mmCIF file of C-alpha atoms and ligand atoms in Angstrom:
data_model
loop_
_atom_site.group_PDB
_atom_site.id
_atom_site.type_symbol
_atom_site.label_atom_id
_atom_site.label_comp_id
_atom_site.label_asym_id
_atom_site.label_seq_id
_atom_site.Cartn_x
_atom_site.Cartn_y
_atom_site.Cartn_z
ATOM 1 C CA MET A 1 80.187 113.167 64.316
ATOM 2 C CA ALA A 2 81.718 111.114 67.062
ATOM 3 C CA TYR A 3 81.377 107.252 67.653
ATOM 4 C CA LEU A 4 80.808 107.595 71.145
ATOM 5 C CA SER A 5 79.432 110.708 72.926
ATOM 6 C CA LEU A 6 79.089 111.411 76.510
ATOM 7 C CA GLN A 7 76.792 114.695 77.085
ATOM 8 C CA ALA A 8 76.354 116.030 80.399
ATOM 9 C CA ILE A 9 76.587 112.169 82.058
ATOM 10 C CA ASN A 10 76.059 112.437 85.996
ATOM 11 C CA LYS A 11 75.346 109.580 88.353
ATOM 12 C CA ILE A 12 73.498 109.600 91.603
ATOM 13 C CA TYR A 13 73.934 106.456 92.975
ATOM 14 C CA PRO A 14 70.659 105.399 95.054
ATOM 15 C CA ASN A 15 71.924 105.937 98.744
ATOM 16 C CA GLY A 16 72.427 109.908 96.778
ATOM 17 C CA PHE A 17 75.898 109.764 97.059
ATOM 18 C CA HIS A 18 76.722 111.932 93.721
ATOM 19 C CA ALA A 19 80.217 109.893 91.987
ATOM 20 C CA VAL A 20 80.223 111.301 88.398
ATOM 21 C CA HIS A 21 79.582 114.904 87.731
ATOM 22 C CA ASN A 22 78.745 117.022 83.762
ATOM 23 C CA PHE A 23 81.110 114.479 82.197
ATOM 24 C CA ASN A 24 81.233 115.648 78.524
ATOM 25 C CA LEU A 25 83.564 113.552 76.346
ATOM 26 C CA ASN A 26 83.080 112.673 72.379
ATOM 27 C CA ILE A 27 84.811 109.895 71.292
ATOM 28 C CA GLU A 28 86.157 108.876 67.828
ATOM 29 C CA LYS A 29 86.185 105.298 66.054
ATOM 30 C CA GLY A 30 89.466 103.710 66.890
ATOM 31 C CA GLU A 31 90.656 105.919 69.638
ATOM 32 C CA PHE A 32 92.421 104.717 72.931
ATOM 33 C CA ILE A 33 91.109 107.037 75.535
ATOM 34 C CA VAL A 34 92.416 106.056 79.391
ATOM 35 C CA PHE A 35 90.369 107.297 82.016
ATOM 36 C CA VAL A 36 92.757 107.734 85.387
ATOM 37 C CA GLY A 37 92.153 109.211 88.635
ATOM 38 C CA PRO A 38 93.250 107.976 92.071
ATOM 39 C CA SER A 39 90.949 105.489 94.218
ATOM 40 C CA GLY A 40 87.276 106.646 94.157
ATOM 41 C CA CYS A 41 87.274 109.259 91.341
ATOM 42 C CA GLY A 42 84.564 108.147 89.871
ATOM 43 C CA LYS A 43 86.311 106.275 86.881
ATOM 44 C CA SER A 44 84.806 102.469 87.098
ATOM 45 C CA THR A 45 81.318 104.214 87.619
ATOM 46 C CA THR A 46 81.456 106.126 84.560
ATOM 47 C CA LEU A 47 83.140 102.852 82.356
ATOM 48 C CA ARG A 48 79.986 100.679 83.459
ATOM 49 C CA MET A 49 77.360 103.295 82.532
ATOM 50 C CA ILE A 50 78.857 103.608 79.230
ATOM 51 C CA ALA A 51 78.658 99.037 79.409
ATOM 52 C CA GLY A 52 75.231 99.631 80.194
ATOM 53 C CA LEU A 53 76.063 98.316 83.831
ATOM 54 C CA GLU A 54 74.879 101.147 85.802
ATOM 55 C CA ASP A 55 71.850 103.656 85.172
ATOM 56 C CA ILE A 56 72.979 107.052 84.042
ATOM 57 C CA SER A 57 71.164 109.101 86.298
ATOM 58 C CA ASN A 58 71.053 111.968 84.020
ATOM 59 C CA GLY A 59 73.004 112.863 80.451
ATOM 60 C CA ASP A 60 72.815 111.452 77.704
ATOM 61 C CA PHE A 61 75.210 108.890 76.161
ATOM 62 C CA LEU A 62 75.295 108.578 72.444
ATOM 63 C CA ILE A 63 76.722 105.453 69.912
ATOM 64 C CA ASN A 64 76.753 106.254 66.378
ATOM 65 C CA GLY A 65 74.671 109.735 67.275
ATOM 66 C CA GLU A 66 71.706 107.365 68.540
ATOM 67 C CA ARG A 67 70.779 107.941 72.504
ATOM 68 C CA ALA A 68 71.705 104.992 73.820
ATOM 69 C CA ASN A 69 70.987 105.262 77.387
ATOM 70 C CA GLU A 70 68.170 102.820 77.485
ATOM 71 C CA TRP A 71 70.199 99.555 75.817
ATOM 72 C CA GLY A 72 71.035 96.896 77.718
ATOM 73 C CA PRO A 73 74.943 95.640 77.552
ATOM 74 C CA GLN A 74 74.098 93.429 74.350
ATOM 75 C CA LYS A 75 72.806 96.338 72.087
ATOM 76 C CA ARG A 76 75.657 98.395 72.655
ATOM 77 C CA GLN A 77 78.095 96.247 71.235
ATOM 78 C CA ILE A 78 80.622 96.419 73.893
ATOM 79 C CA ALA A 79 82.462 94.219 75.176
ATOM 80 C CA MET A 80 84.239 94.077 78.221
ATOM 81 C CA VAL A 81 88.093 92.630 80.345
ATOM 82 C CA PHE A 82 87.416 93.175 84.178
ATOM 83 C CA GLN A 83 90.438 93.628 86.723
ATOM 84 C CA SER A 84 89.598 89.619 87.911
ATOM 85 C CA TYR A 85 90.351 87.282 84.583
ATOM 86 C CA ALA A 86 87.181 84.912 85.779
ATOM 87 C CA LEU A 87 88.171 82.621 83.133
ATOM 88 C CA TYR A 88 86.470 79.131 83.679
ATOM 89 C CA PRO A 89 89.163 77.010 85.230
ATOM 90 C CA GLN A 90 87.727 73.764 83.854
ATOM 91 C CA MET A 91 87.789 74.897 80.918
ATOM 92 C CA THR A 92 91.085 74.611 77.672
ATOM 93 C CA VAL A 93 92.090 78.500 76.493
ATOM 94 C CA TYR A 94 90.499 77.071 73.656
ATOM 95 C CA ASP A 95 87.067 76.576 75.076
ATOM 96 C CA ASN A 96 87.599 80.251 77.379
ATOM 97 C CA ILE A 97 87.966 81.737 74.205
ATOM 98 C CA ALA A 98 85.723 80.409 72.475
ATOM 99 C CA PHE A 99 82.948 80.522 74.979
ATOM 100 C CA GLY A 100 80.667 83.712 73.840
ATOM 101 C CA LEU A 101 80.697 82.699 70.110
ATOM 102 C CA THR A 102 79.459 79.209 71.910
ATOM 103 C CA LEU A 103 76.912 80.200 73.609
ATOM 104 C CA MET A 104 75.623 82.631 71.002
ATOM 105 C CA GLY A 105 75.372 79.907 68.348
ATOM 106 C CA VAL A 106 78.058 80.344 65.710
ATOM 107 C CA ASP A 107 79.008 77.620 63.623
ATOM 108 C CA GLU A 108 82.136 75.385 64.742
ATOM 109 C CA ASP A 109 84.182 76.452 61.563
ATOM 110 C CA GLU A 110 83.549 79.664 62.088
ATOM 111 C CA ILE A 111 84.795 79.556 65.822
ATOM 112 C CA ASP A 112 87.653 77.401 65.347
ATOM 113 C CA ALA A 113 89.297 79.956 62.821
ATOM 114 C CA ARG A 114 88.392 83.141 64.796
ATOM 115 C CA VAL A 115 89.869 81.312 67.825
ATOM 116 C CA LYS A 116 92.726 80.662 66.094
ATOM 117 C CA LYS A 117 93.384 83.671 64.443
ATOM 118 C CA THR A 118 92.363 85.389 68.167
ATOM 119 C CA ALA A 119 95.083 82.867 69.819
ATOM 120 C CA GLY A 120 97.879 84.187 66.960
ATOM 121 C CA ILE A 121 97.377 88.199 67.660
ATOM 122 C CA LEU A 122 97.715 86.670 71.508
ATOM 123 C CA GLY A 123 100.510 84.728 71.092
ATOM 124 C CA LEU A 124 98.171 82.031 72.583
ATOM 125 C CA THR A 125 99.001 79.252 69.846
ATOM 126 C CA ASP A 126 100.748 77.209 71.695
ATOM 127 C CA TYR A 127 98.584 77.111 74.845
ATOM 128 C CA LEU A 128 95.027 76.322 73.892
ATOM 129 C CA ASP A 129 95.202 73.062 75.220
ATOM 130 C CA ARG A 130 95.846 74.059 78.561
ATOM 131 C CA LEU A 131 93.830 75.191 81.807
ATOM 132 C CA PRO A 132 94.487 78.207 83.069
ATOM 133 C CA ARG A 133 95.605 76.897 86.368
ATOM 134 C CA ALA A 134 98.765 76.524 84.123
ATOM 135 C CA LEU A 135 99.434 79.692 82.399
ATOM 136 C CA SER A 136 101.208 82.517 84.345
ATOM 137 C CA GLY A 137 99.311 85.974 85.210
ATOM 138 C CA GLY A 138 100.137 87.569 82.196
ATOM 139 C CA GLN A 139 99.082 84.327 79.562
ATOM 140 C CA ARG A 140 95.473 84.432 81.793
ATOM 141 C CA GLN A 141 95.492 88.130 80.914
ATOM 142 C CA ARG A 142 95.643 87.931 77.579
ATOM 143 C CA VAL A 143 92.892 84.820 77.732
ATOM 144 C CA ALA A 144 90.704 87.355 79.104
ATOM 145 C CA ILE A 145 91.441 89.974 76.386
ATOM 146 C CA GLY A 146 90.930 87.183 74.060
ATOM 147 C CA ARG A 147 87.515 86.296 74.831
ATOM 148 C CA ALA A 148 86.655 90.111 74.717
ATOM 149 C CA ILE A 149 88.404 90.686 71.412
ATOM 150 C CA ILE A 150 87.312 87.301 69.288
ATOM 151 C CA ARG A 151 83.492 88.726 69.409
ATOM 152 C CA LYS A 152 84.480 91.877 67.173
ATOM 153 C CA VAL A 153 82.465 94.193 68.820
ATOM 154 C CA GLY A 154 82.541 97.885 68.492
ATOM 155 C CA VAL A 155 84.030 98.886 71.727
ATOM 156 C CA PHE A 156 86.383 97.379 74.609
ATOM 157 C CA LEU A 157 86.274 98.499 77.837
ATOM 158 C CA MET A 158 89.357 97.802 80.482
ATOM 159 C CA ASP A 159 88.845 98.134 83.950
ATOM 160 C CA GLU A 160 92.458 97.711 85.563
ATOM 161 C CA PRO A 161 93.195 94.583 83.732
ATOM 162 C CA LEU A 162 96.942 94.481 84.821
ATOM 163 C CA SER A 163 96.180 94.860 88.614
ATOM 164 C CA ASN A 164 96.663 91.594 89.413
ATOM 165 C CA LEU A 165 100.344 91.378 87.065
ATOM 166 C CA ASP A 166 103.695 91.586 89.054
ATOM 167 C CA ALA A 167 105.844 95.050 88.038
ATOM 168 C CA LYS A 168 107.509 93.639 85.300
ATOM 169 C CA GLN A 169 104.758 91.731 83.552
ATOM 170 C CA ARG A 170 102.133 94.774 83.877
ATOM 171 C CA VAL A 171 105.375 96.640 81.442
ATOM 172 C CA THR A 172 104.780 93.541 79.218
ATOM 173 C CA MET A 173 101.574 93.481 79.337
ATOM 174 C CA ARG A 174 100.814 97.442 78.443
ATOM 175 C CA ALA A 175 102.926 97.175 75.295
ATOM 176 C CA GLU A 176 101.131 93.986 74.424
ATOM 177 C CA ILE A 177 97.775 96.046 74.808
ATOM 178 C CA SER A 178 98.734 98.749 72.659
ATOM 179 C CA GLN A 179 100.258 96.225 70.115
ATOM 180 C CA ILE A 180 96.814 94.722 69.906
ATOM 181 C CA HIS A 181 95.136 97.593 69.890
ATOM 182 C CA ARG A 182 96.927 98.758 66.916
ATOM 183 C CA GLN A 183 96.014 95.304 64.641
ATOM 184 C CA THR A 184 92.321 95.756 66.387
ATOM 185 C CA GLY A 185 91.727 99.238 65.338
ATOM 186 C CA ALA A 186 89.292 98.405 68.134
ATOM 187 C CA THR A 187 87.658 102.293 69.863
ATOM 188 C CA THR A 188 89.008 101.610 73.880
ATOM 189 C CA ILE A 189 88.342 102.867 76.890
ATOM 190 C CA TYR A 190 91.156 101.493 79.788
ATOM 191 C CA VAL A 191 90.534 102.551 83.211
ATOM 192 C CA THR A 192 93.543 102.567 85.853
ATOM 193 C CA HIS A 193 94.639 104.829 88.621
ATOM 194 C CA ASP A 194 98.434 104.632 87.095
ATOM 195 C CA GLN A 195 99.828 107.537 85.118
ATOM 196 C CA THR A 196 102.105 105.559 84.098
ATOM 197 C CA GLU A 197 100.032 103.301 82.256
ATOM 198 C CA ALA A 198 97.808 106.353 81.282
ATOM 199 C CA MET A 199 100.527 107.955 79.746
ATOM 200 C CA THR A 200 102.042 105.400 77.717
ATOM 201 C CA MET A 201 99.007 103.477 76.407
ATOM 202 C CA ALA A 202 96.309 106.796 75.186
ATOM 203 C CA ASP A 203 95.741 108.529 72.487
ATOM 204 C CA ARG A 204 94.080 111.174 75.091
ATOM 205 C CA ILE A 205 94.197 110.729 78.407
ATOM 206 C CA VAL A 206 91.059 111.590 80.756
ATOM 207 C CA ILE A 207 92.012 112.822 84.214
ATOM 208 C CA MET A 208 89.331 112.515 87.171
ATOM 209 C CA LYS A 209 89.498 113.983 90.249
ATOM 210 C CA ASP A 210 86.101 113.600 93.392
ATOM 211 C CA GLY A 211 83.759 112.720 90.391
ATOM 212 C CA TYR A 212 84.866 115.639 88.168
ATOM 213 C CA VAL A 213 87.034 115.609 85.004
ATOM 214 C CA GLN A 214 90.307 117.518 85.860
ATOM 215 C CA GLN A 215 91.347 117.646 82.227
ATOM 216 C CA ILE A 216 91.020 115.411 78.540
ATOM 217 C CA GLY A 217 94.390 115.608 76.306
ATOM 218 C CA THR A 218 96.724 114.199 74.948
ATOM 219 C CA PRO A 219 99.702 112.875 77.028
ATOM 220 C CA TYR A 220 101.907 115.201 75.936
ATOM 221 C CA ASP A 221 99.609 118.331 75.920
ATOM 222 C CA VAL A 222 98.562 116.609 79.529
ATOM 223 C CA TYR A 223 102.497 116.937 80.603
ATOM 224 C CA PHE A 224 103.344 120.373 79.555
ATOM 225 C CA ASN A 225 100.401 121.901 80.026
ATOM 226 C CA PRO A 226 98.750 120.834 82.928
ATOM 227 C CA ARG A 227 95.381 123.038 83.503
ATOM 228 C CA ASN A 228 95.259 122.951 87.310
ATOM 229 C CA VAL A 229 98.179 121.813 90.673
ATOM 230 C CA PHE A 230 95.718 118.478 90.808
ATOM 231 C CA VAL A 231 96.893 117.389 87.419
ATOM 232 C CA ALA A 232 101.068 119.209 87.501
ATOM 233 C CA GLY A 233 101.254 116.588 90.450
ATOM 234 C CA PHE A 234 99.226 113.751 89.035
ATOM 235 C CA ILE A 235 101.250 113.298 85.685
ATOM 236 C CA GLY A 236 105.018 113.192 86.265
ATOM 237 C CA GLU A 237 107.425 110.912 88.604
ATOM 238 C CA PRO A 238 108.476 112.275 90.588
ATOM 239 C CA PRO A 239 105.550 115.065 91.349
ATOM 240 C CA MET A 240 106.457 117.989 90.200
ATOM 241 C CA ASN A 241 107.562 120.529 93.006
ATOM 242 C CA PHE A 242 104.995 123.305 94.682
ATOM 243 C CA ILE A 243 105.740 126.017 96.664
ATOM 244 C CA ARG A 244 103.069 128.419 97.394
ATOM 245 C CA ARG A 245 104.197 132.580 98.280
ATOM 246 C CA THR A 246 102.235 135.576 98.122
ATOM 247 C CA VAL A 247 103.300 137.876 95.121
ATOM 248 C CA ARG A 248 105.250 140.860 96.204
ATOM 249 C CA GLY A 249 106.952 143.856 94.222
ATOM 250 C CA GLY A 250 106.404 141.378 90.406
ATOM 251 C CA ALA A 251 107.896 138.718 92.310
ATOM 252 C CA ILE A 252 107.779 135.553 95.026
ATOM 253 C CA GLU A 253 111.111 134.620 97.267
ATOM 254 C CA LEU A 254 112.155 131.304 98.079
ATOM 255 C CA ASN A 255 115.256 131.665 100.421
ATOM 256 C CA GLY A 256 116.387 134.610 99.673
ATOM 257 C CA GLN A 257 116.429 134.262 95.802
ATOM 258 C CA LYS A 258 114.005 136.131 93.766
ATOM 259 C CA LEU A 259 112.254 135.131 90.851
ATOM 260 C CA ASP A 260 110.962 138.172 88.376
ATOM 261 C CA LEU A 261 107.021 136.844 87.760
ATOM 262 C CA ALA A 262 107.041 138.833 84.082
ATOM 263 C CA LEU A 263 109.861 136.690 83.129
ATOM 264 C CA ALA A 264 107.818 133.467 84.299
ATOM 265 C CA MET A 265 105.030 135.426 82.861
ATOM 266 C CA GLY A 266 106.390 136.367 79.701
ATOM 267 C CA ARG A 267 104.473 139.835 80.352
ATOM 268 C CA ALA A 268 103.808 142.551 82.750
ATOM 269 C CA CYS A 269 101.285 140.959 85.505
ATOM 270 C CA PRO A 270 100.332 143.838 87.750
ATOM 271 C CA GLU A 271 97.127 141.508 88.595
ATOM 272 C CA LEU A 272 98.897 139.531 90.531
ATOM 273 C CA GLU A 273 100.484 142.056 92.985
ATOM 274 C CA GLY A 274 99.296 140.628 96.764
ATOM 275 C CA ARG A 275 97.918 137.586 95.488
ATOM 276 C CA GLU A 276 99.384 133.987 96.616
ATOM 277 C CA ILE A 277 100.270 131.748 94.121
ATOM 278 C CA VAL A 278 101.585 128.411 93.645
ATOM 279 C CA PHE A 279 104.855 128.230 92.220
ATOM 280 C CA GLY A 280 105.792 124.652 90.380
ATOM 281 C CA PHE A 281 108.456 123.275 88.481
ATOM 282 C CA ARG A 282 109.252 119.544 87.458
ATOM 283 C CA PRO A 283 112.196 117.247 88.936
ATOM 284 C CA GLU A 284 113.462 117.104 85.481
ATOM 285 C CA GLY A 285 112.843 120.496 84.544
ATOM 286 C CA ILE A 286 115.995 122.024 86.708
ATOM 287 C CA GLN A 287 119.653 122.150 84.949
ATOM 288 C CA LEU A 288 123.247 121.934 87.212
ATOM 289 C CA ASN A 289 126.081 123.951 86.130
ATOM 290 C CA ALA A 290 124.296 125.931 83.678
ATOM 291 C CA LEU A 291 124.937 130.020 83.007
ATOM 292 C CA ASP A 292 121.631 130.302 81.235
ATOM 293 C CA LYS A 293 120.481 133.986 81.967
ATOM 294 C CA GLU A 294 116.661 133.304 80.797
ATOM 295 C CA ALA A 295 116.435 130.962 84.169
ATOM 296 C CA TYR A 296 115.415 131.278 87.730
ATOM 297 C CA ARG A 297 118.751 130.376 90.038
ATOM 298 C CA ILE A 298 118.002 128.798 93.723
ATOM 299 C CA THR A 299 120.599 127.480 96.247
ATOM 300 C CA GLY A 300 119.390 125.036 98.519
ATOM 301 C CA VAL A 301 121.151 121.599 100.512
ATOM 302 C CA VAL A 302 121.183 118.466 99.845
ATOM 303 C CA GLU A 303 119.356 115.796 102.142
ATOM 304 C CA LEU A 304 119.132 113.031 100.457
ATOM 305 C CA THR A 305 120.170 111.003 96.768
ATOM 306 C CA GLU A 306 118.628 108.311 95.524
ATOM 307 C CA MET A 307 120.550 106.710 92.427
ATOM 308 C CA LEU A 308 118.011 104.763 90.235
ATOM 309 C CA GLY A 309 120.528 103.775 87.424
ATOM 310 C CA ASP A 310 119.375 105.961 84.387
ATOM 311 C CA ASN A 311 118.923 108.900 86.763
ATOM 312 C CA ALA A 312 118.959 110.205 89.790
ATOM 313 C CA ASN A 313 116.943 111.723 92.529
ATOM 314 C CA VAL A 314 118.054 114.394 94.726
ATOM 315 C CA TYR A 315 115.912 115.605 97.742
ATOM 316 C CA MET A 316 116.498 119.458 98.589
ATOM 317 C CA ASN A 317 115.537 121.523 101.339
ATOM 318 C CA ILE A 318 115.599 125.091 100.457
ATOM 319 C CA GLY A 319 114.872 127.643 103.190
ATOM 320 C CA GLU A 320 111.413 126.207 105.168
ATOM 321 C CA GLU A 321 110.303 124.264 101.706
ATOM 322 C CA ARG A 322 111.505 120.772 99.831
ATOM 323 C CA ALA A 323 112.339 120.097 96.168
ATOM 324 C CA ILE A 324 113.343 116.959 94.496
ATOM 325 C CA LEU A 325 115.670 117.172 91.484
ATOM 326 C CA LYS A 326 115.935 114.630 88.542
ATOM 327 C CA VAL A 327 120.220 114.839 87.853
ATOM 328 C CA THR A 328 121.799 112.250 85.925
ATOM 329 C CA PRO A 329 124.077 109.252 87.711
ATOM 330 C CA HIS A 330 127.288 111.403 87.081
ATOM 331 C CA GLN A 331 125.665 114.441 88.332
ATOM 332 C CA ILE A 332 124.884 113.137 92.056
ATOM 333 C CA PRO A 333 125.852 115.625 94.509
ATOM 334 C CA GLN A 334 127.180 115.196 98.118
ATOM 335 C CA MET A 335 124.769 115.105 101.213
ATOM 336 C CA ASP A 336 124.766 118.046 103.224
ATOM 337 C CA GLN A 337 126.480 119.963 100.189
ATOM 338 C CA GLU A 338 125.040 123.198 99.395
ATOM 339 C CA LEU A 339 123.752 123.250 95.634
ATOM 340 C CA THR A 340 122.711 125.776 93.174
ATOM 341 C CA PHE A 341 120.963 125.148 90.407
ATOM 342 C CA THR A 342 118.468 126.992 87.903
ATOM 343 C CA ILE A 343 114.803 126.293 86.319
ATOM 344 C CA PRO A 344 114.872 128.270 82.964
ATOM 345 C CA TYR A 345 111.661 129.905 82.841
ATOM 346 C CA LYS A 346 110.037 128.200 80.640
ATOM 347 C CA ASN A 347 109.590 125.251 82.999
ATOM 348 C CA VAL A 348 108.667 127.458 85.438
ATOM 349 C CA TYR A 349 105.026 126.977 86.372
ATOM 350 C CA LEU A 350 102.769 129.091 88.051
ATOM 351 C CA PHE A 351 99.247 128.284 89.374
ATOM 352 C CA ASP A 352 96.346 130.549 90.882
ATOM 353 C CA GLY A 353 97.067 130.223 95.004
ATOM 354 C CA GLY A 354 93.357 130.000 95.388
ATOM 355 C CA SER A 355 91.709 128.292 92.010
ATOM 356 C CA GLU A 356 94.605 126.619 91.626
ATOM 357 C CA LYS A 357 94.084 126.783 88.403
ATOM 358 C CA VAL A 358 97.136 127.290 85.358
ATOM 359 C CA LEU A 359 98.483 131.079 85.008
ATOM 360 C CA THR A 360 101.508 130.421 82.862
ATOM 361 C CA ALA A 361 99.980 129.047 79.114
ATOM 362 C CA ASN A 362 101.399 127.024 76.226
ATOM 363 C CA LYS A 363 105.073 125.236 77.520
ATOM 364 C CA GLY A 364 104.813 123.074 75.439
ATOM 365 C CA ASN A 365 105.452 124.868 71.923
ATOM 366 C CA LYS A 366 108.134 127.080 74.014
ATOM 367 C CA ALA A 367 109.898 123.199 74.758
HETATM 368 P P1 ATP B 401 88.646 102.563 92.481
HETATM 369 O O1 ATP B 401 90.338 102.850 91.721
HETATM 370 O O2 ATP B 401 89.062 102.244 93.657
HETATM 371 O O3 ATP B 401 87.782 101.299 91.569
HETATM 372 P P2 ATP B 401 86.807 104.538 90.598
HETATM 373 O O4 ATP B 401 87.410 105.539 90.530
HETATM 374 O O5 ATP B 401 86.851 103.784 89.884
HETATM 375 O O6 ATP B 401 88.024 104.073 92.068
HETATM 376 P P3 ATP B 401 84.227 104.114 91.792
HETATM 377 O O7 ATP B 401 84.147 102.805 91.467
HETATM 378 O O8 ATP B 401 83.690 105.106 90.181
HETATM 379 O O9 ATP B 401 85.813 104.787 91.484
HETATM 380 O O10 ATP B 401 83.444 104.862 92.642
HETATM 381 C C1 ATP B 401 83.386 106.535 92.615
HETATM 382 C C2 ATP B 401 82.924 106.542 93.733
HETATM 383 O O11 ATP B 401 81.635 106.030 94.178
HETATM 384 C C3 ATP B 401 83.280 106.641 95.695
HETATM 385 O O12 ATP B 401 83.300 107.317 96.394
HETATM 386 C C4 ATP B 401 82.668 104.920 95.431
HETATM 387 O O13 ATP B 401 81.921 104.693 97.301
HETATM 388 C C5 ATP B 401 81.024 105.758 94.837
HETATM 389 N N1 ATP B 401 80.254 104.382 95.050
HETATM 390 C C6 ATP B 401 80.664 103.153 93.925
HETATM 391 N N2 ATP B 401 79.410 101.902 93.470
HETATM 392 C C7 ATP B 401 79.181 102.738 94.838
HETATM 393 C C8 ATP B 401 77.496 102.628 94.777
HETATM 394 N N3 ATP B 401 76.608 101.281 94.384
HETATM 395 N N4 ATP B 401 76.609 103.000 96.008
HETATM 396 C C9 ATP B 401 76.895 104.389 97.062
HETATM 397 N N5 ATP B 401 78.158 104.618 96.264
HETATM 398 C C10 ATP B 401 78.989 104.454 95.078
#
């Protein structure tokens, strides 16, 4: 039995806005789940329904198999870490971490032991006497996490907890939160709009758009086997390249170069004849100077290059289309030069032009 279960959950706000549609998810004890998607897709609303801060309009929310829709936040045994740390400015780090337990009337010795243990996990032992204003953003965020984990609840909910940190601190805290999760083993649901955070931290990712779940899967799964154009474009940086074409004679054509769909699909596909499809390939899914016969060859003109250090982006004009390629720093071509690259068939994605659902399947298995 799943620890937490969201069954056909919907949220309709009092003004009639339908923010979350038919959300289904079972979460096992100890899992690290990330809700990701663009602003307004319903991530925070779903998290707040789990926390008991927002009513569930319809559907069932189960904790350990018991219907918990009407339970208050206390009974749910859930702690939440918000975007703003909301620390008490006049209280020391020690008192901020201890605050929840003090309110609950927990015995002082026990509070002391738990504060010290929590501070140890979070690397805050040397800062317990400081006031929040004498801490860096990352340290403040750790105090906020400390206040949540000291309560030994079953579930942690985190709503964009790193959004107030700069890029470097975010990378460090990302790893720290993963580490804390490993140490505490607590079930965690984490909300972010940042696909890199989602990919690096999650056991499973829930990708949302406009109130609908688009896909639920491991980072490996959502990267190699995106279910639709939205997921394929959302996961991966730079995003997957997409080109729309109508199928003629079992092929699509790009800048005069034909892609035989039977080769890309691994089977004959007469049902696609005359239909519009979306051809997708990842910037990192290409090869330069490769003689691979099991590949689609494309020639274009280099428009711009960006040296990033460990790799480089190459912006290509391919007839009337544009695409980004990822290459090594030693492969950076000259601007305005003609460049031929290949896309191995196993790296070719095809989607239906109407529904935008994927037509190619199980790419990860071939990688
Ligand atoms: P963000 O990343 O910007 O926080 P989100 O994915 O967390 O976005 P939500 O905050 O869950 O999105 O909001 C989902 C949708 O519900 C948005 O369109 C938002 O405008 C709407 N919404 C949120 N709260 C209310 C409310 N109280 N009444 C009506 N609509 C609301």
